[in-house]
Amino acid sequence: GENVEQHPSTLSVQEGDSAVIKCTYSDSASNYFPWYKQELGKRPQLIIDIRSNVGEKKDQRIAVTLNKTAKHFSLHITETQPEDSAVYFCAASRGTGFQKLVFGTGTRLLVSP
Amino acid sequence: GAVVSQHPSRVICKSGTSVKIECRSLDFQATTMFWYRQFPKQSLMLMATSNEGSKATYEQGVEKDKFLINHASLTLSTLTVTSAHPEDSSFYICSAASLLHTDTQYFGPGTRLTVL
């Protein structure tokens, strides 16, 4: 089955810096890669996603890149703010929302003022 | 946007009792719902996929007789933790896939289960 690895497990940056979180996946049939932000005790919130027919997607300060050949995808957050502090999870699935998501292990991002 | 609710948000029970958690899609129909478990400082682990009108599909290592799932309608799935033990204490989160928004899973707010 699918296995998703995520690095780093923790990431501390200063406000205004950029943050990059990387994930690799094993299942070549995976074609949908969402990123979730989870605050303590809350539900995961979808922040951006990408499909395998696209190499990069951007939404304001957040961008995701995908390298299908290498089976890795990354989350880039620019101009970080303290409110970006949370745990971020990458995930992979074989297609639509009806397919199960396999989550990475999570990255705890801390943005210091 | 699509909204998923869970009830209760928090439950404390004694060891050996059963607990039922409800997951509802409030403004859309969900033929497929997913149940995840999240231990402190860990990732979300899929327990089972719940399909309306049919038996749930359980992930390897998840006991189907202990974690009973019922998806009786297009807006409601329930997870019953039977004969709960302290090791079942966890954060249980459901998600639902929309017929209209098939690209995305929408997550419920989670249920914090504590078994004494």
mmCIF file of C-alpha atoms in Angstrom:
data_model
loop_
_atom_site.group_PDB
_atom_site.id
_atom_site.type_symbol
_atom_site.label_atom_id
_atom_site.label_comp_id
_atom_site.label_asym_id
_atom_site.label_seq_id
_atom_site.Cartn_x
_atom_site.Cartn_y
_atom_site.Cartn_z
ATOM 1 C CA GLY A 1 0.000 0.000 0.000
ATOM 2 C CA GLU A 2 0.838 3.666 -0.091
ATOM 3 C CA ASN A 3 3.444 5.028 2.305
ATOM 4 C CA VAL A 4 3.978 8.757 2.758
ATOM 5 C CA GLU A 5 7.059 10.135 4.479
ATOM 6 C CA GLN A 6 7.262 13.723 5.642
ATOM 7 C CA HIS A 7 10.196 15.900 6.725
ATOM 8 C CA PRO A 8 11.072 17.675 8.875
ATOM 9 C CA SER A 9 9.071 16.668 11.929
ATOM 10 C CA THR A 10 9.565 20.102 13.460
ATOM 11 C CA LEU A 11 10.437 23.409 11.846
ATOM 12 C CA SER A 12 11.134 26.690 13.591
ATOM 13 C CA VAL A 13 11.387 29.914 11.593
ATOM 14 C CA GLN A 14 11.346 33.615 12.251
ATOM 15 C CA GLU A 15 8.388 35.651 11.158
ATOM 16 C CA GLY A 16 8.799 36.683 7.535
ATOM 17 C CA ASP A 17 11.008 33.735 6.638
ATOM 18 C CA SER A 18 9.991 30.976 4.256
ATOM 19 C CA ALA A 19 9.179 27.425 5.315
ATOM 20 C CA VAL A 20 9.439 24.297 3.205
ATOM 21 C CA ILE A 21 8.007 20.891 4.086
ATOM 22 C CA LYS A 22 8.736 17.862 1.940
ATOM 23 C CA CYS A 23 6.911 14.595 1.395
ATOM 24 C CA THR A 24 7.643 11.468 -0.594
ATOM 25 C CA TYR A 25 5.181 8.790 -1.594
ATOM 26 C CA SER A 26 5.549 5.227 -2.756
ATOM 27 C CA ASP A 27 2.458 4.410 -4.814
ATOM 28 C CA SER A 28 2.936 5.452 -8.431
ATOM 29 C CA ALA A 29 -0.860 5.306 -8.864
ATOM 30 C CA SER A 30 -1.362 8.177 -6.414
ATOM 31 C CA ASN A 31 -2.444 11.291 -8.253
ATOM 32 C CA TYR A 32 -3.954 13.621 -5.685
ATOM 33 C CA PHE A 33 -1.855 15.344 -3.033
ATOM 34 C CA PRO A 34 -3.542 17.624 -0.488
ATOM 35 C CA TRP A 35 -1.955 19.536 2.357
ATOM 36 C CA TYR A 36 -3.743 20.058 5.651
ATOM 37 C CA LYS A 37 -3.160 22.433 8.529
ATOM 38 C CA GLN A 38 -4.222 21.257 11.958
ATOM 39 C CA GLU A 39 -4.301 23.379 15.068
ATOM 40 C CA LEU A 40 -4.287 21.721 18.455
ATOM 41 C CA GLY A 41 -7.513 19.837 19.097
ATOM 42 C CA LYS A 42 -9.066 20.961 15.831
ATOM 43 C CA ARG A 43 -9.976 19.347 12.567
ATOM 44 C CA PRO A 44 -7.524 19.270 9.650
ATOM 45 C CA GLN A 45 -8.135 22.133 7.267
ATOM 46 C CA LEU A 46 -7.321 21.782 3.592
ATOM 47 C CA ILE A 47 -4.953 24.585 2.605
ATOM 48 C CA ILE A 48 -3.897 23.572 -0.882
ATOM 49 C CA ASP A 49 -3.848 20.523 -3.102
ATOM 50 C CA ILE A 50 -2.322 19.427 -6.368
ATOM 51 C CA ARG A 51 -3.034 16.788 -8.949
ATOM 52 C CA SER A 52 -0.516 14.785 -10.874
ATOM 53 C CA ASN A 53 -1.166 16.581 -14.140
ATOM 54 C CA VAL A 54 0.177 19.795 -12.628
ATOM 55 C CA GLY A 55 3.719 20.541 -11.476
ATOM 56 C CA GLU A 56 3.057 23.557 -9.322
ATOM 57 C CA LYS A 57 0.165 25.400 -7.760
ATOM 58 C CA LYS A 58 0.132 28.641 -5.837
ATOM 59 C CA ASP A 59 -2.366 30.379 -3.611
ATOM 60 C CA GLN A 60 -1.122 33.672 -2.190
ATOM 61 C CA ARG A 61 1.660 32.814 0.275
ATOM 62 C CA ILE A 62 1.304 29.079 -0.154
ATOM 63 C CA ALA A 63 2.582 26.950 -3.010
ATOM 64 C CA VAL A 64 2.915 23.262 -3.667
ATOM 65 C CA THR A 65 5.253 21.582 -6.128
ATOM 66 C CA LEU A 66 5.068 18.034 -7.404
ATOM 67 C CA ASN A 67 7.758 15.862 -8.992
ATOM 68 C CA LYS A 68 6.026 12.737 -10.232
ATOM 69 C CA THR A 69 9.204 11.105 -11.439
ATOM 70 C CA ALA A 70 10.853 11.379 -8.061
ATOM 71 C CA LYS A 71 7.546 10.838 -6.224
ATOM 72 C CA HIS A 72 7.879 13.827 -4.003
ATOM 73 C CA PHE A 73 5.927 16.977 -3.350
ATOM 74 C CA SER A 74 6.607 20.003 -1.222
ATOM 75 C CA LEU A 75 4.742 22.767 0.567
ATOM 76 C CA HIS A 76 6.223 26.248 0.459
ATOM 77 C CA ILE A 77 5.020 29.010 2.760
ATOM 78 C CA THR A 78 6.469 32.472 2.179
ATOM 79 C CA GLU A 79 6.409 35.480 4.499
ATOM 80 C CA THR A 80 5.449 33.298 7.436
ATOM 81 C CA GLN A 81 3.319 34.752 10.199
ATOM 82 C CA PRO A 82 2.806 33.574 13.804
ATOM 83 C CA GLU A 83 -0.682 32.398 12.889
ATOM 84 C CA ASP A 84 0.911 29.921 10.478
ATOM 85 C CA SER A 85 2.120 27.991 13.535
ATOM 86 C CA ALA A 86 0.391 24.604 13.481
ATOM 87 C CA VAL A 87 0.946 21.017 12.435
ATOM 88 C CA TYR A 88 0.958 20.449 8.696
ATOM 89 C CA PHE A 89 0.152 17.108 7.111
ATOM 90 C CA CYS A 90 0.681 16.023 3.547
ATOM 91 C CA ALA A 91 -1.410 13.223 2.114
ATOM 92 C CA ALA A 92 -1.754 11.153 -1.015
ATOM 93 C CA SER A 93 -4.578 9.303 -2.662
ATOM 94 C CA ARG A 94 -5.385 7.593 -5.909
ATOM 95 C CA GLY A 95 -7.934 10.066 -7.089
ATOM 96 C CA THR A 96 -11.131 11.662 -6.025
ATOM 97 C CA GLY A 97 -12.416 12.438 -2.568
ATOM 98 C CA PHE A 98 -13.916 8.971 -2.514
ATOM 99 C CA GLN A 99 -10.465 7.437 -2.309
ATOM 100 C CA LYS A 100 -8.761 7.014 1.030
ATOM 101 C CA LEU A 101 -6.087 9.455 2.046
ATOM 102 C CA VAL A 102 -2.747 8.265 3.384
ATOM 103 C CA PHE A 103 -1.227 10.915 5.611
ATOM 104 C CA GLY A 104 2.352 11.828 6.265
ATOM 105 C CA THR A 105 3.654 11.954 9.816
ATOM 106 C CA GLY A 106 3.206 15.696 10.189
ATOM 107 C CA THR A 107 5.417 18.746 10.614
ATOM 108 C CA ARG A 108 5.089 21.031 13.588
ATOM 109 C CA LEU A 109 5.766 24.557 12.330
ATOM 110 C CA LEU A 110 6.592 27.254 14.841
ATOM 111 C CA VAL A 111 6.816 30.826 13.617
ATOM 112 C CA SER A 112 8.400 33.146 16.150
ATOM 113 C CA PRO A 113 7.600 36.875 16.115
ATOM 114 C CA GLY B 1 -18.670 25.064 1.661
ATOM 115 C CA ALA B 2 -19.453 21.530 2.769
ATOM 116 C CA VAL B 3 -19.874 21.088 6.519
ATOM 117 C CA VAL B 4 -19.330 17.928 8.525
ATOM 118 C CA SER B 5 -20.311 17.677 12.162
ATOM 119 C CA GLN B 6 -19.506 15.150 14.844
ATOM 120 C CA HIS B 7 -21.211 14.360 18.098
ATOM 121 C CA PRO B 8 -20.199 14.260 20.831
ATOM 122 C CA SER B 9 -17.143 16.490 20.748
ATOM 123 C CA ARG B 10 -15.830 14.964 23.921
ATOM 124 C CA VAL B 11 -16.750 11.833 25.865
ATOM 125 C CA ILE B 12 -15.419 10.155 28.969
ATOM 126 C CA CYS B 13 -16.480 6.612 29.720
ATOM 127 C CA LYS B 14 -15.599 3.724 31.958
ATOM 128 C CA SER B 15 -13.620 0.766 30.737
ATOM 129 C CA GLY B 16 -15.871 -1.938 29.297
ATOM 130 C CA THR B 17 -18.629 0.348 28.112
ATOM 131 C CA SER B 18 -19.542 1.190 24.520
ATOM 132 C CA VAL B 19 -19.471 4.626 22.967
ATOM 133 C CA LYS B 20 -21.221 5.803 19.809
ATOM 134 C CA ILE B 21 -19.872 8.682 17.728
ATOM 135 C CA GLU B 22 -21.959 10.301 15.022
ATOM 136 C CA CYS B 23 -20.681 11.916 11.845
ATOM 137 C CA ARG B 24 -23.086 14.001 9.808
ATOM 138 C CA SER B 25 -22.767 15.829 6.524
ATOM 139 C CA LEU B 26 -24.942 18.884 7.080
ATOM 140 C CA ASP B 27 -25.378 20.403 3.646
ATOM 141 C CA PHE B 28 -24.454 17.664 1.221
ATOM 142 C CA GLN B 29 -24.966 13.992 0.602
ATOM 143 C CA ALA B 30 -22.015 11.744 1.309
ATOM 144 C CA THR B 31 -22.003 8.242 -0.118
ATOM 145 C CA THR B 32 -18.568 7.683 1.367
ATOM 146 C CA MET B 33 -17.292 8.613 4.806
ATOM 147 C CA PHE B 34 -13.984 7.836 6.409
ATOM 148 C CA TRP B 35 -13.082 7.262 10.045
ATOM 149 C CA TYR B 36 -9.633 8.218 11.311
ATOM 150 C CA ARG B 37 -7.953 7.891 14.683
ATOM 151 C CA GLN B 38 -5.294 10.281 15.883
ATOM 152 C CA PHE B 39 -3.178 9.674 18.978
ATOM 153 C CA PRO B 40 -1.451 12.636 20.641
ATOM 154 C CA LYS B 41 1.269 14.191 18.497
ATOM 155 C CA GLN B 42 0.736 11.604 15.788
ATOM 156 C CA SER B 43 -0.728 11.561 12.325
ATOM 157 C CA LEU B 44 -4.207 10.587 11.229
ATOM 158 C CA MET B 45 -4.558 6.864 10.685
ATOM 159 C CA LEU B 46 -7.430 5.616 8.578
ATOM 160 C CA MET B 47 -9.533 3.051 10.404
ATOM 161 C CA ALA B 48 -12.238 2.303 7.884
ATOM 162 C CA THR B 49 -14.127 3.490 4.853
ATOM 163 C CA SER B 50 -17.865 3.704 5.316
ATOM 164 C CA ASN B 51 -20.143 3.349 2.326
ATOM 165 C CA GLU B 52 -23.834 4.134 2.496
ATOM 166 C CA GLY B 53 -25.931 0.995 2.409
ATOM 167 C CA SER B 54 -23.054 -1.465 2.496
ATOM 168 C CA LYS B 55 -20.497 -2.892 4.873
ATOM 169 C CA ALA B 56 -17.541 -0.793 5.870
ATOM 170 C CA THR B 57 -14.059 -1.587 4.640
ATOM 171 C CA TYR B 58 -11.594 -1.805 7.507
ATOM 172 C CA GLU B 59 -7.883 -1.128 7.335
ATOM 173 C CA GLN B 60 -5.460 -3.840 8.281
ATOM 174 C CA GLY B 61 -5.150 -4.224 12.021
ATOM 175 C CA VAL B 62 -8.470 -2.563 12.850
ATOM 176 C CA GLU B 63 -10.908 -4.913 14.560
ATOM 177 C CA LYS B 64 -14.267 -4.697 12.841
ATOM 178 C CA ASP B 65 -16.072 -6.286 15.788
ATOM 179 C CA LYS B 66 -14.673 -3.690 18.137
ATOM 180 C CA PHE B 67 -15.204 -0.642 15.950
ATOM 181 C CA LEU B 68 -18.698 -0.989 14.531
ATOM 182 C CA ILE B 69 -19.545 1.305 11.655
ATOM 183 C CA ASN B 70 -23.015 1.977 10.318
ATOM 184 C CA HIS B 71 -23.716 4.250 7.355
ATOM 185 C CA ALA B 72 -27.485 4.054 7.147
ATOM 186 C CA SER B 73 -28.136 7.252 5.240
ATOM 187 C CA LEU B 74 -26.397 9.657 2.885
ATOM 188 C CA THR B 75 -25.820 12.110 5.710
ATOM 189 C CA LEU B 76 -25.003 9.961 8.732
ATOM 190 C CA SER B 77 -22.317 7.468 9.669
ATOM 191 C CA THR B 78 -21.775 6.162 13.178
ATOM 192 C CA LEU B 79 -18.761 4.609 14.831
ATOM 193 C CA THR B 80 -19.347 2.528 17.944
ATOM 194 C CA VAL B 81 -16.369 1.642 20.081
ATOM 195 C CA THR B 82 -17.424 -1.501 21.883
ATOM 196 C CA SER B 83 -16.017 -2.634 25.215
ATOM 197 C CA ALA B 84 -13.754 0.395 25.306
ATOM 198 C CA HIS B 85 -10.428 0.219 27.092
ATOM 199 C CA PRO B 86 -7.946 2.933 28.072
ATOM 200 C CA GLU B 87 -5.848 2.199 24.993
ATOM 201 C CA ASP B 88 -8.831 3.209 22.844
ATOM 202 C CA SER B 89 -8.532 6.747 24.208
ATOM 203 C CA SER B 90 -7.859 8.900 21.172
ATOM 204 C CA PHE B 91 -9.126 11.652 18.889
ATOM 205 C CA TYR B 92 -11.575 10.180 16.379
ATOM 206 C CA ILE B 93 -12.182 12.193 13.218
ATOM 207 C CA CYS B 94 -14.507 11.484 10.351
ATOM 208 C CA SER B 95 -14.443 12.874 6.851
ATOM 209 C CA ALA B 96 -16.960 12.825 4.070
ATOM 210 C CA ALA B 97 -16.771 12.950 0.315
ATOM 211 C CA SER B 98 -19.402 14.949 -1.509
ATOM 212 C CA LEU B 99 -21.159 13.817 -4.628
ATOM 213 C CA LEU B 100 -20.900 17.375 -5.864
ATOM 214 C CA HIS B 101 -17.333 17.957 -4.709
ATOM 215 C CA THR B 102 -15.689 14.635 -5.375
ATOM 216 C CA ASP B 103 -12.213 16.047 -5.325
ATOM 217 C CA THR B 104 -12.172 16.852 -1.636
ATOM 218 C CA GLN B 105 -12.750 15.240 1.715
ATOM 219 C CA TYR B 106 -14.305 17.417 4.376
ATOM 220 C CA PHE B 107 -13.348 16.693 7.962
ATOM 221 C CA GLY B 108 -15.492 16.742 11.048
ATOM 222 C CA PRO B 109 -14.318 18.554 14.196
ATOM 223 C CA GLY B 110 -13.319 15.318 15.899
ATOM 224 C CA THR B 111 -14.374 13.486 19.056
ATOM 225 C CA ARG B 112 -12.035 13.234 22.023
ATOM 226 C CA LEU B 113 -12.609 9.845 23.693
ATOM 227 C CA THR B 114 -11.180 9.194 27.125
ATOM 228 C CA VAL B 115 -11.628 5.737 28.624
ATOM 229 C CA LEU B 116 -11.016 5.515 32.343
#
